[in-house]
Amino acid sequence: MEPSLESSSPLLLQTLWDKIRAQEDFLRSPLFPVLFSMTLYLSCCLPYMCLDTLSSRVALVHRYKIQSHSRVTWAMAWSCLATSLHTHAVFIFPLSVLHWYWRPVVLPAQAPGALRVAWDVLACLLLFDLQYFVWHVLHHKVPWLYRTFHKVHHRYTATFALTTEHSGIWETLSLGLFAAVNPNLLGCHPLTKMLFFTLNIWLSVEDHSGYDLPWAPHRLVPFGLYGGSPHHDLHHLKFMVNYAPYFTHWDRLFGTLLHTDKPDTHDVDVLDASKRCDTASSGVTDVSHAPVYEATQSCVKDYEVKFRGK
């Protein structure tokens, strides 16, 4: 008889799950989702923050920066980190308390099978990719949605790891809702949920890292099926392309896929004009790492930035 997706748990998964269940009181605490999310997020950001520190001094690191002219300052990093900490403390923690009160965590004794874990994590990732694509397109195509909710995430056209969660409350909570609900919709085991959350956060940070490293996911997934950091970096640079967070099939299907190694110089000229305008309005003097796309009333109106060739 062929093994099914529900086959008995491998020893490694069961051992891992037993160790996790040993902390059951903490797992059931309303503090756990906030601490788990924030600790995981910062752990994923930390290696890239180290690279940002080294990139201006070490040529080997600098060569892997996607936008080599960009530079991350401590002020930029702190601004993004403060936004994330505020969101977790003021909004995510109260929601976690409500969830803890109304829907207590259930931890089964049996770990899931390895095939079931792999299938469910992939299914959650593909579903999230679709949801994010639709959400993202709407928040770019509808000017009110962009101005009200999504514009803050596009403050920087040269992304770095901590820009991953540099977004407004609506964006953070709505995308977080997709990630939280999908495992429940698909009937996933709690261990699978944790593994999906871990992978999802890491891939999101890698998307915004600003580095095209030799071991990056898009280099490991064949046939250009996965976009990764170069794919999403182009979205932040050109705005109207590459809406899907991870995979490329939705952008390919709807004609919004753009893949190139270097930004088009004409586009950079247009962005530089926007950058100078934003710099004047924000009081920033070093345009090499200033916010590039603010589209303020006095400078550039939303969606009036036109790229040549489009």
PDB file of N, CA and C in Angstrom, residues 52-95:
ATOM      1  N   ASP A  52      24.467  45.169   4.866  1.00  0.00           N
ATOM      2  CA  ASP A  52      24.347  46.606   4.608  1.00  0.00           C
ATOM      3  C   ASP A  52      25.487  47.374   5.271  1.00  0.00           C
ATOM      4  N   THR A  53      25.870  46.936   6.461  1.00  0.00           N
ATOM      5  CA  THR A  53      26.972  47.590   7.164  1.00  0.00           C
ATOM      6  C   THR A  53      28.293  47.391   6.443  1.00  0.00           C
ATOM      7  N   LEU A  54      28.456  46.205   5.839  1.00  0.00           N
ATOM      8  CA  LEU A  54      29.720  45.867   5.187  1.00  0.00           C
ATOM      9  C   LEU A  54      29.805  46.317   3.733  1.00  0.00           C
ATOM     10  N   SER A  55      28.666  46.547   3.100  1.00  0.00           N
ATOM     11  CA  SER A  55      28.662  46.728   1.643  1.00  0.00           C
ATOM     12  C   SER A  55      29.470  47.930   1.171  1.00  0.00           C
ATOM     13  N   SER A  56      29.526  48.987   1.981  1.00  0.00           N
ATOM     14  CA  SER A  56      30.289  50.168   1.573  1.00  0.00           C
ATOM     15  C   SER A  56      31.783  49.988   1.784  1.00  0.00           C
ATOM     16  N   ARG A  57      32.174  48.931   2.494  1.00  0.00           N
ATOM     17  CA  ARG A  57      33.584  48.714   2.815  1.00  0.00           C
ATOM     18  C   ARG A  57      34.170  47.484   2.134  1.00  0.00           C
ATOM     19  N   VAL A  58      33.322  46.505   1.824  1.00  0.00           N
ATOM     20  CA  VAL A  58      33.803  45.226   1.292  1.00  0.00           C
ATOM     21  C   VAL A  58      33.268  45.040  -0.127  1.00  0.00           C
ATOM     22  N   ALA A  59      34.164  45.008  -1.092  1.00  0.00           N
ATOM     23  CA  ALA A  59      33.756  44.917  -2.496  1.00  0.00           C
ATOM     24  C   ALA A  59      33.004  43.627  -2.788  1.00  0.00           C
ATOM     25  N   LEU A  60      33.378  42.540  -2.116  1.00  0.00           N
ATOM     26  CA  LEU A  60      32.722  41.253  -2.343  1.00  0.00           C
ATOM     27  C   LEU A  60      31.249  41.316  -1.970  1.00  0.00           C
ATOM     28  N   VAL A  61      30.925  42.061  -0.927  1.00  0.00           N
ATOM     29  CA  VAL A  61      29.527  42.226  -0.525  1.00  0.00           C
ATOM     30  C   VAL A  61      28.820  43.191  -1.463  1.00  0.00           C
ATOM     31  N   HIS A  62      29.491  44.281  -1.781  1.00  0.00           N
ATOM     32  CA  HIS A  62      28.882  45.334  -2.600  1.00  0.00           C
ATOM     33  C   HIS A  62      28.482  44.825  -3.989  1.00  0.00           C
ATOM     34  N   ARG A  63      29.204  43.874  -4.513  1.00  0.00           N
ATOM     35  CA  ARG A  63      28.931  43.380  -5.867  1.00  0.00           C
ATOM     36  C   ARG A  63      27.569  42.703  -5.963  1.00  0.00           C
ATOM     37  N   TYR A  64      27.029  42.255  -4.827  1.00  0.00           N
ATOM     38  CA  TYR A  64      25.737  41.565  -4.845  1.00  0.00           C
ATOM     39  C   TYR A  64      24.557  42.498  -4.563  1.00  0.00           C
ATOM     40  N   LYS A  65      24.819  43.776  -4.310  1.00  0.00           N
ATOM     41  CA  LYS A  65      23.723  44.723  -4.145  1.00  0.00           C
ATOM     42  C   LYS A  65      23.027  44.925  -5.489  1.00  0.00           C
ATOM     43  N   ILE A  66      21.711  44.886  -5.475  1.00  0.00           N
ATOM     44  CA  ILE A  66      20.964  45.035  -6.720  1.00  0.00           C
ATOM     45  C   ILE A  66      21.044  46.470  -7.219  1.00  0.00           C
ATOM     46  N   GLN A  67      20.878  47.436  -6.325  1.00  0.00           N
ATOM     47  CA  GLN A  67      21.050  48.841  -6.681  1.00  0.00           C
ATOM     48  C   GLN A  67      22.305  49.338  -5.963  1.00  0.00           C
ATOM     49  N   SER A  68      23.410  49.294  -6.704  1.00  0.00           N
ATOM     50  CA  SER A  68      24.710  49.515  -6.074  1.00  0.00           C
ATOM     51  C   SER A  68      24.884  50.936  -5.546  1.00  0.00           C
ATOM     52  N   HIS A  69      24.099  51.900  -6.059  1.00  0.00           N
ATOM     53  CA  HIS A  69      24.242  53.279  -5.607  1.00  0.00           C
ATOM     54  C   HIS A  69      23.586  53.517  -4.253  1.00  0.00           C
ATOM     55  N   SER A  70      22.717  52.632  -3.832  1.00  0.00           N
ATOM     56  CA  SER A  70      21.935  52.869  -2.618  1.00  0.00           C
ATOM     57  C   SER A  70      22.765  52.623  -1.365  1.00  0.00           C
ATOM     58  N   ARG A  71      22.383  53.311  -0.305  1.00  0.00           N
ATOM     59  CA  ARG A  71      23.063  53.141   0.975  1.00  0.00           C
ATOM     60  C   ARG A  71      22.036  53.229   2.091  1.00  0.00           C
ATOM     61  N   VAL A  72      22.135  52.347   3.059  1.00  0.00           N
ATOM     62  CA  VAL A  72      21.209  52.306   4.189  1.00  0.00           C
ATOM     63  C   VAL A  72      21.837  53.023   5.376  1.00  0.00           C
ATOM     64  N   THR A  73      21.141  54.002   5.912  1.00  0.00           N
ATOM     65  CA  THR A  73      21.629  54.720   7.092  1.00  0.00           C
ATOM     66  C   THR A  73      20.934  54.189   8.333  1.00  0.00           C
ATOM     67  N   TRP A  74      21.508  54.506   9.482  1.00  0.00           N
ATOM     68  CA  TRP A  74      20.896  54.082  10.741  1.00  0.00           C
ATOM     69  C   TRP A  74      19.542  54.752  10.939  1.00  0.00           C
ATOM     70  N   ALA A  75      19.415  55.985  10.465  1.00  0.00           N
ATOM     71  CA  ALA A  75      18.133  56.684  10.595  1.00  0.00           C
ATOM     72  C   ALA A  75      17.052  55.976   9.793  1.00  0.00           C
ATOM     73  N   MET A  76      17.389  55.518   8.593  1.00  0.00           N
ATOM     74  CA  MET A  76      16.431  54.778   7.774  1.00  0.00           C
ATOM     75  C   MET A  76      16.045  53.470   8.445  1.00  0.00           C
ATOM     76  N   ALA A  77      17.063  52.761   8.955  1.00  0.00           N
ATOM     77  CA  ALA A  77      16.806  51.472   9.603  1.00  0.00           C
ATOM     78  C   ALA A  77      15.934  51.646  10.843  1.00  0.00           C
ATOM     79  N   TRP A  78      16.227  52.660  11.654  1.00  0.00           N
ATOM     80  CA  TRP A  78      15.452  52.876  12.873  1.00  0.00           C
ATOM     81  C   TRP A  78      14.025  53.274  12.549  1.00  0.00           C
ATOM     82  N   SER A  79      13.824  54.080  11.515  1.00  0.00           N
ATOM     83  CA  SER A  79      12.483  54.485  11.127  1.00  0.00           C
ATOM     84  C   SER A  79      11.628  53.267  10.785  1.00  0.00           C
ATOM     85  N   CYS A  80      12.201  52.356  10.022  1.00  0.00           N
ATOM     86  CA  CYS A  80      11.465  51.140   9.642  1.00  0.00           C
ATOM     87  C   CYS A  80      11.222  50.241  10.846  1.00  0.00           C
ATOM     88  N   LEU A  81      12.252  50.086  11.686  1.00  0.00           N
ATOM     89  CA  LEU A  81      12.116  49.230  12.866  1.00  0.00           C
ATOM     90  C   LEU A  81      11.077  49.797  13.833  1.00  0.00           C
ATOM     91  N   ALA A  82      11.073  51.105  14.021  1.00  0.00           N
ATOM     92  CA  ALA A  82      10.117  51.736  14.930  1.00  0.00           C
ATOM     93  C   ALA A  82       8.686  51.519  14.441  1.00  0.00           C
ATOM     94  N   THR A  83       8.485  51.592  13.125  1.00  0.00           N
ATOM     95  CA  THR A  83       7.160  51.348  12.558  1.00  0.00           C
ATOM     96  C   THR A  83       6.696  49.930  12.870  1.00  0.00           C
ATOM     97  N   SER A  84       7.587  48.961  12.686  1.00  0.00           N
ATOM     98  CA  SER A  84       7.242  47.565  12.938  1.00  0.00           C
ATOM     99  C   SER A  84       6.957  47.315  14.417  1.00  0.00           C
ATOM    100  N   LEU A  85       7.782  47.857  15.305  1.00  0.00           N
ATOM    101  CA  LEU A  85       7.581  47.681  16.743  1.00  0.00           C
ATOM    102  C   LEU A  85       6.260  48.305  17.188  1.00  0.00           C
ATOM    103  N   HIS A  86       5.952  49.476  16.675  1.00  0.00           N
ATOM    104  CA  HIS A  86       4.700  50.155  17.015  1.00  0.00           C
ATOM    105  C   HIS A  86       3.498  49.328  16.575  1.00  0.00           C
ATOM    106  N   THR A  87       3.553  48.792  15.366  1.00  0.00           N
ATOM    107  CA  THR A  87       2.445  47.989  14.850  1.00  0.00           C
ATOM    108  C   THR A  87       2.222  46.747  15.701  1.00  0.00           C
ATOM    109  N   HIS A  88       3.310  46.076  16.065  1.00  0.00           N
ATOM    110  CA  HIS A  88       3.182  44.860  16.870  1.00  0.00           C
ATOM    111  C   HIS A  88       2.641  45.168  18.268  1.00  0.00           C
ATOM    112  N   ALA A  89       3.113  46.247  18.880  1.00  0.00           N
ATOM    113  CA  ALA A  89       2.719  46.554  20.256  1.00  0.00           C
ATOM    114  C   ALA A  89       1.296  47.096  20.344  1.00  0.00           C
ATOM    115  N   VAL A  90       0.930  47.963  19.408  1.00  0.00           N
ATOM    116  CA  VAL A  90      -0.335  48.690  19.507  1.00  0.00           C
ATOM    117  C   VAL A  90      -1.491  47.960  18.839  1.00  0.00           C
ATOM    118  N   PHE A  91      -1.204  47.180  17.810  1.00  0.00           N
ATOM    119  CA  PHE A  91      -2.290  46.561  17.048  1.00  0.00           C
ATOM    120  C   PHE A  91      -2.265  45.028  17.105  1.00  0.00           C
ATOM    121  N   ILE A  92      -1.109  44.427  16.832  1.00  0.00           N
ATOM    122  CA  ILE A  92      -1.063  42.967  16.747  1.00  0.00           C
ATOM    123  C   ILE A  92      -1.249  42.326  18.118  1.00  0.00           C
ATOM    124  N   PHE A  93      -0.648  42.894  19.160  1.00  0.00           N
ATOM    125  CA  PHE A  93      -0.802  42.295  20.487  1.00  0.00           C
ATOM    126  C   PHE A  93      -2.258  42.308  20.971  1.00  0.00           C
ATOM    127  N   PRO A  94      -2.998  43.432  20.869  1.00  0.00           N
ATOM    128  CA  PRO A  94      -4.413  43.380  21.270  1.00  0.00           C
ATOM    129  C   PRO A  94      -5.219  42.357  20.472  1.00  0.00           C
ATOM    130  N   LEU A  95      -4.942  42.224  19.174  1.00  0.00           N
ATOM    131  CA  LEU A  95      -5.635  41.218  18.375  1.00  0.00           C
ATOM    132  C   LEU A  95      -5.272  39.813  18.832  1.00  0.00           C
TER     133      LEU A  95
END
